[in-house]
mmCIF file of N, CA and C in Angstrom:
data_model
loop_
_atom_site.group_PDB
_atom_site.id
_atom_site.type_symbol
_atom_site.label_atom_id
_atom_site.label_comp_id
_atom_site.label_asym_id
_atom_site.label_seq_id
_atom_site.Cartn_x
_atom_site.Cartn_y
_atom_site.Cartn_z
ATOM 1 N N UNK M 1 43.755 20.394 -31.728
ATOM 2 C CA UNK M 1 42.389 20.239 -31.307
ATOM 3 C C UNK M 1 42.412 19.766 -29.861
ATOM 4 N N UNK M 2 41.280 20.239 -28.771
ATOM 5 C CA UNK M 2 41.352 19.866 -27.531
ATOM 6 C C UNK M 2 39.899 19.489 -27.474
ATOM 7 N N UNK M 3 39.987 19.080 -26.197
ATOM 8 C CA UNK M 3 39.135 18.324 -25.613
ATOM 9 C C UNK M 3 38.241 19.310 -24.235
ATOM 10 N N UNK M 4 37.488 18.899 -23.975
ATOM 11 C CA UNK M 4 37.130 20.072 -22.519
ATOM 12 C C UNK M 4 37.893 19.997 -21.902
ATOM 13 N N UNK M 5 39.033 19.318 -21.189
ATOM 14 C CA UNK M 5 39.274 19.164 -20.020
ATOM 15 C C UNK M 5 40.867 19.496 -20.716
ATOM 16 N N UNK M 6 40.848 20.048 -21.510
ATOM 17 C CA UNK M 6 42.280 20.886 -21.863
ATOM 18 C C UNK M 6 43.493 20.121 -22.671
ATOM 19 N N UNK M 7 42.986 18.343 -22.661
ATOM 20 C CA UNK M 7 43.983 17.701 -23.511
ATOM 21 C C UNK M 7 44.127 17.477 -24.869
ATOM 22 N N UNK M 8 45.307 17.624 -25.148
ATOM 23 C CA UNK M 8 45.379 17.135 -26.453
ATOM 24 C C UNK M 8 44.574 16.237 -27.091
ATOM 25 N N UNK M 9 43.944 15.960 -28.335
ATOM 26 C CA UNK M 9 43.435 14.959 -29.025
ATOM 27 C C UNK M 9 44.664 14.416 -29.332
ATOM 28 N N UNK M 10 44.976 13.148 -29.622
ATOM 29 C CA UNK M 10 45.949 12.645 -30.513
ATOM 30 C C UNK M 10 45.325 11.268 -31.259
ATOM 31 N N UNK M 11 45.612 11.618 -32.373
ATOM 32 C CA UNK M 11 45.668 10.466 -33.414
ATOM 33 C C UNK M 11 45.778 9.259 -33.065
ATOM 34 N N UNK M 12 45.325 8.188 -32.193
ATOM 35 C CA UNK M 12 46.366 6.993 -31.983
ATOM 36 C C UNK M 12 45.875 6.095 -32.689
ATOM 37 N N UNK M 13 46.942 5.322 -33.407
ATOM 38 C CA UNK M 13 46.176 4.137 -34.465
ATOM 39 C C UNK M 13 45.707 3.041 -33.907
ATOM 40 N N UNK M 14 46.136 2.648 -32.457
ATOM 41 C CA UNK M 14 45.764 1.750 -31.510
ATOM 42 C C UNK M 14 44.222 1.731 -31.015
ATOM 43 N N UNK M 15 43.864 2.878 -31.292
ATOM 44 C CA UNK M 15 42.332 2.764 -30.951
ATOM 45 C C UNK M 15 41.544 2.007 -32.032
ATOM 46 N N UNK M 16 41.746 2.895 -33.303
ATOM 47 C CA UNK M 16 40.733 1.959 -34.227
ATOM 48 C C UNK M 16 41.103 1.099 -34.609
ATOM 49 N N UNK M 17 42.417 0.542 -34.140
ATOM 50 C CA UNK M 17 42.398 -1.036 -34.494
ATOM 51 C C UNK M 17 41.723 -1.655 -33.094
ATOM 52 N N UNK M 18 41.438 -1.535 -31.453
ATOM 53 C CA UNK M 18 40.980 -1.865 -30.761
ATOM 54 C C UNK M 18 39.308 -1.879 -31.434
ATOM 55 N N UNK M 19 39.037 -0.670 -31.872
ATOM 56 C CA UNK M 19 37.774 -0.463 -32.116
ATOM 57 C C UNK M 19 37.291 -1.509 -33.563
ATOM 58 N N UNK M 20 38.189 -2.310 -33.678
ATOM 59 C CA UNK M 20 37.499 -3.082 -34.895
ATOM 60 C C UNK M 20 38.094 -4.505 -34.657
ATOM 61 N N UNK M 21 38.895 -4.358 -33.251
ATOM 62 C CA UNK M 21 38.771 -6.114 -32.701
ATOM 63 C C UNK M 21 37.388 -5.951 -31.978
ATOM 64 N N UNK M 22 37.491 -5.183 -31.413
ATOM 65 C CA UNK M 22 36.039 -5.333 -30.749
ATOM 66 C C UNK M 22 34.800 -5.688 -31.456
ATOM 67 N N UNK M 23 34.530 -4.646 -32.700
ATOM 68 C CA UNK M 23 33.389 -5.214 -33.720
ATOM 69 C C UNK M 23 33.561 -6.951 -34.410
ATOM 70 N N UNK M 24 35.234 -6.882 -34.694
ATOM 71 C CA UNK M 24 34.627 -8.538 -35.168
ATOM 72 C C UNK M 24 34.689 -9.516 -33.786
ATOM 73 N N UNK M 25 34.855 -9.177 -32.467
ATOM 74 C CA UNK M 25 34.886 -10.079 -31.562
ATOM 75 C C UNK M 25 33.119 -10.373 -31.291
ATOM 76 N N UNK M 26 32.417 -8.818 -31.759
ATOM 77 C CA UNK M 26 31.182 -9.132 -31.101
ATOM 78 C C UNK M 26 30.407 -9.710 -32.803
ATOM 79 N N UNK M 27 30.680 -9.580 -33.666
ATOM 80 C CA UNK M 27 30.502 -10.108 -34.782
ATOM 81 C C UNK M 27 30.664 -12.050 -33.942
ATOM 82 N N UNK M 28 31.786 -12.692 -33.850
ATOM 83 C CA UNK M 28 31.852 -14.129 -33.506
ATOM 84 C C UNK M 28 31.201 -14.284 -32.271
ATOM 85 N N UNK M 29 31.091 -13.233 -31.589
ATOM 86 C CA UNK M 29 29.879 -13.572 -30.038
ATOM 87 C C UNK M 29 28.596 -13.945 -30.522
ATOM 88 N N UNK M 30 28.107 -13.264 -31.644
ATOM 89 C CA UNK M 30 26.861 -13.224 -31.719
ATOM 90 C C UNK M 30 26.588 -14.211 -32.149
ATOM 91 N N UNK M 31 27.460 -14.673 -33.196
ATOM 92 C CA UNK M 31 27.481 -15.915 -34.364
ATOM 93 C C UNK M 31 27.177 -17.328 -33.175
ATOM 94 N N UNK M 32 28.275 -17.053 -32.429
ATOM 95 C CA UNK M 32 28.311 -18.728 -32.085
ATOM 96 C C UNK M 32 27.108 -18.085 -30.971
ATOM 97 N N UNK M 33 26.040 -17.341 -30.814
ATOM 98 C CA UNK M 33 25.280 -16.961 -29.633
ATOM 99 C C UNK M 33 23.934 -17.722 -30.693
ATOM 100 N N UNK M 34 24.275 -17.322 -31.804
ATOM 101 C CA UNK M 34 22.477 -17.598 -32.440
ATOM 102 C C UNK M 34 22.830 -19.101 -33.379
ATOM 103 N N UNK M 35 23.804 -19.374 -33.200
ATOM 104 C CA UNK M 35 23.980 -20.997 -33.259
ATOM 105 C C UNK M 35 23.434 -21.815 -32.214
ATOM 106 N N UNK M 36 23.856 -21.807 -31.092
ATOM 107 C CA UNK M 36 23.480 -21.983 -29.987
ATOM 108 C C UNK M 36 21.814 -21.799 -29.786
ATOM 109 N N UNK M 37 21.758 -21.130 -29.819
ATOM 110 C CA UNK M 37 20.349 -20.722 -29.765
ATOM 111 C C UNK M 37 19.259 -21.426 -30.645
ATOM 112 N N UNK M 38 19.642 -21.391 -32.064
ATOM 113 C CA UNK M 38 19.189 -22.317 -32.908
ATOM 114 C C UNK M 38 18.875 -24.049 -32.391
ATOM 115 N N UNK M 39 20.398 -24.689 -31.793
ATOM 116 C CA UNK M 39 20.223 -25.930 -31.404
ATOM 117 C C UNK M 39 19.670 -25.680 -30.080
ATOM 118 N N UNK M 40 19.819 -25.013 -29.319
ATOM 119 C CA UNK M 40 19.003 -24.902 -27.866
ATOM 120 C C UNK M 40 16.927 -25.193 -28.806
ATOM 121 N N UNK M 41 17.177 -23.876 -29.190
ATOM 122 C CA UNK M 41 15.370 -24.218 -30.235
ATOM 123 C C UNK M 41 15.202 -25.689 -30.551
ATOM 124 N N UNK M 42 15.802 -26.150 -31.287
ATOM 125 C CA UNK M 42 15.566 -27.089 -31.763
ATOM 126 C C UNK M 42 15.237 -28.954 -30.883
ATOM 127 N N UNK M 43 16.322 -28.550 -30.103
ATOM 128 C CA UNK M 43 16.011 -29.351 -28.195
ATOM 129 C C UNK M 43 14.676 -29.150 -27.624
ATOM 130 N N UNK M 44 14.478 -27.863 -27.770
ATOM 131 C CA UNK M 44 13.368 -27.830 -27.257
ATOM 132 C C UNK M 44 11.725 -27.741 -27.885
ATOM 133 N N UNK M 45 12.183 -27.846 -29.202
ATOM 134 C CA UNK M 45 11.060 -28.230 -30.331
ATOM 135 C C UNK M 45 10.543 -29.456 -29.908
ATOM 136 N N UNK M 46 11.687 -30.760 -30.350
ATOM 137 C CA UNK M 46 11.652 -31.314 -30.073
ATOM 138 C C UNK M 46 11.147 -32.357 -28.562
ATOM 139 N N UNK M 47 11.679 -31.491 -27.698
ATOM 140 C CA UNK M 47 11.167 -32.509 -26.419
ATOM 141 C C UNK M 47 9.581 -32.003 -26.256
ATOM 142 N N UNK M 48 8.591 -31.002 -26.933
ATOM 143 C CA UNK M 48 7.474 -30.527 -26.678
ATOM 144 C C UNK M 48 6.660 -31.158 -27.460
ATOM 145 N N UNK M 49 7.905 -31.759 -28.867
ATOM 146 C CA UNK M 49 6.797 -32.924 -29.786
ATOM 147 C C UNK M 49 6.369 -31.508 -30.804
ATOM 148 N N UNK M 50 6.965 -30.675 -31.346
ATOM 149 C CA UNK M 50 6.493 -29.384 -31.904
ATOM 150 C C UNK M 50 6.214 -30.626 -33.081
ATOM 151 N N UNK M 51 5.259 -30.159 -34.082
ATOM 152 C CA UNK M 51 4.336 -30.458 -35.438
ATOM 153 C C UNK M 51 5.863 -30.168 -36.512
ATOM 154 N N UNK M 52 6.198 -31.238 -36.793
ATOM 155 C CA UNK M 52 7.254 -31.712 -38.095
ATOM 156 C C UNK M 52 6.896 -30.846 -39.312
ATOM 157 N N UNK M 53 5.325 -30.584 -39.762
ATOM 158 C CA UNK M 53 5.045 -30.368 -41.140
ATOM 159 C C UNK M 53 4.783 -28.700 -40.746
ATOM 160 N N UNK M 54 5.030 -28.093 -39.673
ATOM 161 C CA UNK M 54 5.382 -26.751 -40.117
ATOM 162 C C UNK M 54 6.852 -26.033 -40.357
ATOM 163 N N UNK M 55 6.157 -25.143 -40.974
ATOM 164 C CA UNK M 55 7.577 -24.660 -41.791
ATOM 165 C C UNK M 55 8.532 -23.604 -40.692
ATOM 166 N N UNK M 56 8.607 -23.416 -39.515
ATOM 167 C CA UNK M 56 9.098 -22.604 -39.012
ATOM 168 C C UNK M 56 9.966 -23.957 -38.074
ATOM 169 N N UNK M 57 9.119 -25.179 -37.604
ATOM 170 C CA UNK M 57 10.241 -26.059 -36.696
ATOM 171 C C UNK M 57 10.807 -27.095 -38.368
ATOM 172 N N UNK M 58 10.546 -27.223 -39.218
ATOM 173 C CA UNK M 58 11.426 -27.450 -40.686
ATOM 174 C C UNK M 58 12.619 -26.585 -40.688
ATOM 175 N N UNK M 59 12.739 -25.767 -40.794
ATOM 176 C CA UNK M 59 13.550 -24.422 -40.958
ATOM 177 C C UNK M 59 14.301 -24.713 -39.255
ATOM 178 N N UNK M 60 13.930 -24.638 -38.183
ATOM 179 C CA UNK M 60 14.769 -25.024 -37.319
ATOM 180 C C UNK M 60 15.523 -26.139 -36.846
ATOM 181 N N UNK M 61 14.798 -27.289 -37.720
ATOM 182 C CA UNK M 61 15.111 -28.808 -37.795
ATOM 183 C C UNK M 61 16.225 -28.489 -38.609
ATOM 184 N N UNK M 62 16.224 -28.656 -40.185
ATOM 185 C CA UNK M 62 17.344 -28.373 -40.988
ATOM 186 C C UNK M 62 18.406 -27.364 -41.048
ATOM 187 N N UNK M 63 18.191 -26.041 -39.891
ATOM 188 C CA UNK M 63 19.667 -25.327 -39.260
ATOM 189 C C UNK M 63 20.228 -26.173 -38.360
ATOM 190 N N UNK M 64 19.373 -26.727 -37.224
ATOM 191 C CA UNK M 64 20.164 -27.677 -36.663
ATOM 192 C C UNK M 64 21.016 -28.548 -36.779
ATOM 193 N N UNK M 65 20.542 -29.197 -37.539
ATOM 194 C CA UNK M 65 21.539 -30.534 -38.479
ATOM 195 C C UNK M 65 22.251 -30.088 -38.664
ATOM 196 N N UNK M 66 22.219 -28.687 -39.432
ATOM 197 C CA UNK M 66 23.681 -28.695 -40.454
ATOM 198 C C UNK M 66 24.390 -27.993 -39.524
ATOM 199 N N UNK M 67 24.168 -27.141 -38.633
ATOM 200 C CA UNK M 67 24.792 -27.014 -37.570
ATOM 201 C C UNK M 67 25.938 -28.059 -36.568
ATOM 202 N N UNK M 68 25.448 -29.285 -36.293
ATOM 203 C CA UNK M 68 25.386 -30.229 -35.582
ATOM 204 C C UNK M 68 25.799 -31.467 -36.421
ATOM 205 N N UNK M 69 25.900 -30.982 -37.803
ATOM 206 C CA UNK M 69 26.246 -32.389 -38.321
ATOM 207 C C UNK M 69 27.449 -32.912 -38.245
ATOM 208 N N UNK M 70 28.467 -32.461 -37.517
ATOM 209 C CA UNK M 70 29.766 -33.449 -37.237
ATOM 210 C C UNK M 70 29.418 -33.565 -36.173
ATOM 211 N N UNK M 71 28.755 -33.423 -35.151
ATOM 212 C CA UNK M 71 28.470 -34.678 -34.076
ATOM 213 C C UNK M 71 26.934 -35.531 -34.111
ATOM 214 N N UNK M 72 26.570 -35.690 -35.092
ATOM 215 C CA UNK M 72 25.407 -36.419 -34.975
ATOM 216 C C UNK M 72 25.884 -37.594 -35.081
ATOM 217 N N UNK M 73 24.970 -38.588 -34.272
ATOM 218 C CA UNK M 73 25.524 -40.117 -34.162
ATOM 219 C C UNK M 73 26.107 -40.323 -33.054
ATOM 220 N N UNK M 74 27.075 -39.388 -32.634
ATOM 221 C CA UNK M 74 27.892 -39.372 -31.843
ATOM 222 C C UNK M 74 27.503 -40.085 -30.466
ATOM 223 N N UNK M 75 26.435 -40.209 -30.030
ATOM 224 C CA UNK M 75 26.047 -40.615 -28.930
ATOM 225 C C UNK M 75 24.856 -41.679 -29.292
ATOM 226 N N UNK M 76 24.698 -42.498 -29.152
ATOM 227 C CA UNK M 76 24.022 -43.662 -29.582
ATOM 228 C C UNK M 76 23.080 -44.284 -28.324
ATOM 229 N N UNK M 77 22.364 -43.705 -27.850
ATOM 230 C CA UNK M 77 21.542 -43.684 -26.570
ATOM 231 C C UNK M 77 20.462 -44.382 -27.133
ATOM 232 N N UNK M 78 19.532 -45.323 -25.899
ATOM 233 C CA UNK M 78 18.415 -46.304 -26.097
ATOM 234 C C UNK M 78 17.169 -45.079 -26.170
ATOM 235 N N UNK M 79 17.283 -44.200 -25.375
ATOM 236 C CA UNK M 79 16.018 -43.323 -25.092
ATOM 237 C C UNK M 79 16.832 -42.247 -26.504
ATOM 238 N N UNK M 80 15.477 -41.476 -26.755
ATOM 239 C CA UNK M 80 15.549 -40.868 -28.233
ATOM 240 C C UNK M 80 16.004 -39.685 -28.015
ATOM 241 N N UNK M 81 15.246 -39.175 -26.346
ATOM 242 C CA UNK M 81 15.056 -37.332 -26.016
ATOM 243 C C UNK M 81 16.708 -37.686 -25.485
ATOM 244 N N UNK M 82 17.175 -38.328 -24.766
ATOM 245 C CA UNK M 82 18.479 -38.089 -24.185
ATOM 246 C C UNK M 82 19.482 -37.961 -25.589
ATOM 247 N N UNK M 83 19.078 -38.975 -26.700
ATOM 248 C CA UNK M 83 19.925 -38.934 -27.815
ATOM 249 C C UNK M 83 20.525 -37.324 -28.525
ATOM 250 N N UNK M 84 18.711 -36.679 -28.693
ATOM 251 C CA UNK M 84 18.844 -35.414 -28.922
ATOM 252 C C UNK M 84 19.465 -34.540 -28.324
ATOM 253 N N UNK M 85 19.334 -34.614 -26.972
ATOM 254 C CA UNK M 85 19.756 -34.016 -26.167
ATOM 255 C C UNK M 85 21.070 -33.786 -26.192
ATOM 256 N N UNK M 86 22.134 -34.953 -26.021
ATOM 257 C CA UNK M 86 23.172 -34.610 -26.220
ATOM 258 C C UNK M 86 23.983 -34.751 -27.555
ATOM 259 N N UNK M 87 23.580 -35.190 -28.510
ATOM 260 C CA UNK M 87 24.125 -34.697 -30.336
ATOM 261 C C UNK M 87 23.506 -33.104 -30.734
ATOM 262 N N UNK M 88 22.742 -32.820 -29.756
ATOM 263 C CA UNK M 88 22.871 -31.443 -30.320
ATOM 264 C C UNK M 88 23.250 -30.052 -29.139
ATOM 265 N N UNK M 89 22.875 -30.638 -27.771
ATOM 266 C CA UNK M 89 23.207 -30.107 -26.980
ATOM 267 C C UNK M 89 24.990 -29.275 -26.794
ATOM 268 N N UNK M 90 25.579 -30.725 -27.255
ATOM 269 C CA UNK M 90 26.948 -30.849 -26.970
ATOM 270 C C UNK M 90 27.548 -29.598 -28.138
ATOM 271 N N UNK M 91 26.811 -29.473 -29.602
ATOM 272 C CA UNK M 91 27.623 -28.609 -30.403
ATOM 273 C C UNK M 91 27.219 -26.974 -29.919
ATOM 274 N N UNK M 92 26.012 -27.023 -29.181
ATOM 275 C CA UNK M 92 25.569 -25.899 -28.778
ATOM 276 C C UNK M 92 26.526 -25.137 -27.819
ATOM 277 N N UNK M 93 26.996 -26.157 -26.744
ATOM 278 C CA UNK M 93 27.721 -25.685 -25.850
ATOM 279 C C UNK M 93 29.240 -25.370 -26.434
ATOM 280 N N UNK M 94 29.916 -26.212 -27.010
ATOM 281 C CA UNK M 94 31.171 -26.042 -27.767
ATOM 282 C C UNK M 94 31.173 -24.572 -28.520
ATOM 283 N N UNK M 95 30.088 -24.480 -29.050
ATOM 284 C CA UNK M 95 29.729 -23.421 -30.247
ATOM 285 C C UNK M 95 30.048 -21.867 -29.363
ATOM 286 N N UNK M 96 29.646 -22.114 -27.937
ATOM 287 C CA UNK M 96 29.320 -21.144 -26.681
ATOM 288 C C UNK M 96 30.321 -20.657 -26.565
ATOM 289 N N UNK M 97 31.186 -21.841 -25.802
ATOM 290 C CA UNK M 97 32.463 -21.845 -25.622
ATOM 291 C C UNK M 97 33.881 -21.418 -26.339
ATOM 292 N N UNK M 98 33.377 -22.170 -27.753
ATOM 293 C CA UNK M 98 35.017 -21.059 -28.488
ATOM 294 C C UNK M 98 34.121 -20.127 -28.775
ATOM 295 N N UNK M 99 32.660 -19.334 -29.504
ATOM 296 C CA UNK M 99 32.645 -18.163 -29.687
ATOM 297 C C UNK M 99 33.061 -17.693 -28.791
ATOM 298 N N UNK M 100 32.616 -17.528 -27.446
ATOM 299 C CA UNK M 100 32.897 -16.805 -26.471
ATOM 300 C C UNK M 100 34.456 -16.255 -25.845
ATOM 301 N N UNK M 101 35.234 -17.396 -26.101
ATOM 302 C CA UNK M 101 36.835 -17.437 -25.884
ATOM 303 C C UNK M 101 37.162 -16.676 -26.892
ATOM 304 N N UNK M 102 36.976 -17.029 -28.067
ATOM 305 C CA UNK M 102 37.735 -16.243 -29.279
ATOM 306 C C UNK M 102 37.610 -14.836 -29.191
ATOM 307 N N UNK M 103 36.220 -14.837 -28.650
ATOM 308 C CA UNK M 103 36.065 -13.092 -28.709
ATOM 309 C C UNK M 103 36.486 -12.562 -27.732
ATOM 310 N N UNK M 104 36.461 -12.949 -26.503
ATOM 311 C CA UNK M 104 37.364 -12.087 -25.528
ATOM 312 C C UNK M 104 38.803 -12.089 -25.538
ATOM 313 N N UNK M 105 39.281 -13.047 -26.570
ATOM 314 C CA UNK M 105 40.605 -12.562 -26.740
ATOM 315 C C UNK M 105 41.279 -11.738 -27.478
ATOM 316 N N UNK M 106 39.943 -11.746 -28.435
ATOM 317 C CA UNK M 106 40.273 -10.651 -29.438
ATOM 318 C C UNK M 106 39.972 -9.354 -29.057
ATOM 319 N N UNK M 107 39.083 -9.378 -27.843
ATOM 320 C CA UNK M 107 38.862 -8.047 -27.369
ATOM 321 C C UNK M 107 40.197 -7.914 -26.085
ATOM 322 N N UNK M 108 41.060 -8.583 -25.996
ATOM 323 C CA UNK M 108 42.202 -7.933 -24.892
ATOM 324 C C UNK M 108 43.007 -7.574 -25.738
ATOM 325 N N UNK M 109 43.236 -7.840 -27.225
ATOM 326 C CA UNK M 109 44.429 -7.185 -28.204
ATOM 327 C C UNK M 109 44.198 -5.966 -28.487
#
């Protein structure tokens, strides 16, 4: 089988294994992208004073946490917004950071 430009097709098994680091690299991009995103939301629920008893900042309150729950506490600040800020800020960015690493390394194999 050829190609237009007169070359061989060849079989190489190296592609679709490239072609399926790539899918789960962008599979963990996305992951740690809408984690992030979640606690970024939730920062900013918060510093606007969003209404506690609706069910859409509930639902973003309780992803957060559980998101964020091995560093909550972690920072023990007098002011409340700086508290938030960085116990949830900090897993957001981490979250950024290895998704982002993991997947571009899995996309150079």
């Amino acid at each position: 089988m050829s190609n237009s430009d007169g070359a061989t097709a060849v079989n190489d098994p190296r592609r679709g294994k490239q072609e399926n680091m790539n899918r789960a690299a962008l599979v963990i991009h996305t992951i740690a992208d809408a984690a992030a995103a979640i606690l970024g939301l939730w920062i900013l629920m918060y510093l606007l004073d969003a209404n506690p008893a609706n069910g859409l900042v509930g639902f973003v309150h309780g992803t957060a946490d559980w998101l964020a729950g091995w560093s909550q506490d972690l920072f023990l600040m007098d002011t409340e917004w700086v508290r938030v800020l960085l116990n949830y800020g900090l897993p957001a960015v981490l979250y950024l950071a290895v998704g982002h690493g993991i997947a571009a390394r899995m996309r150079r194999f």
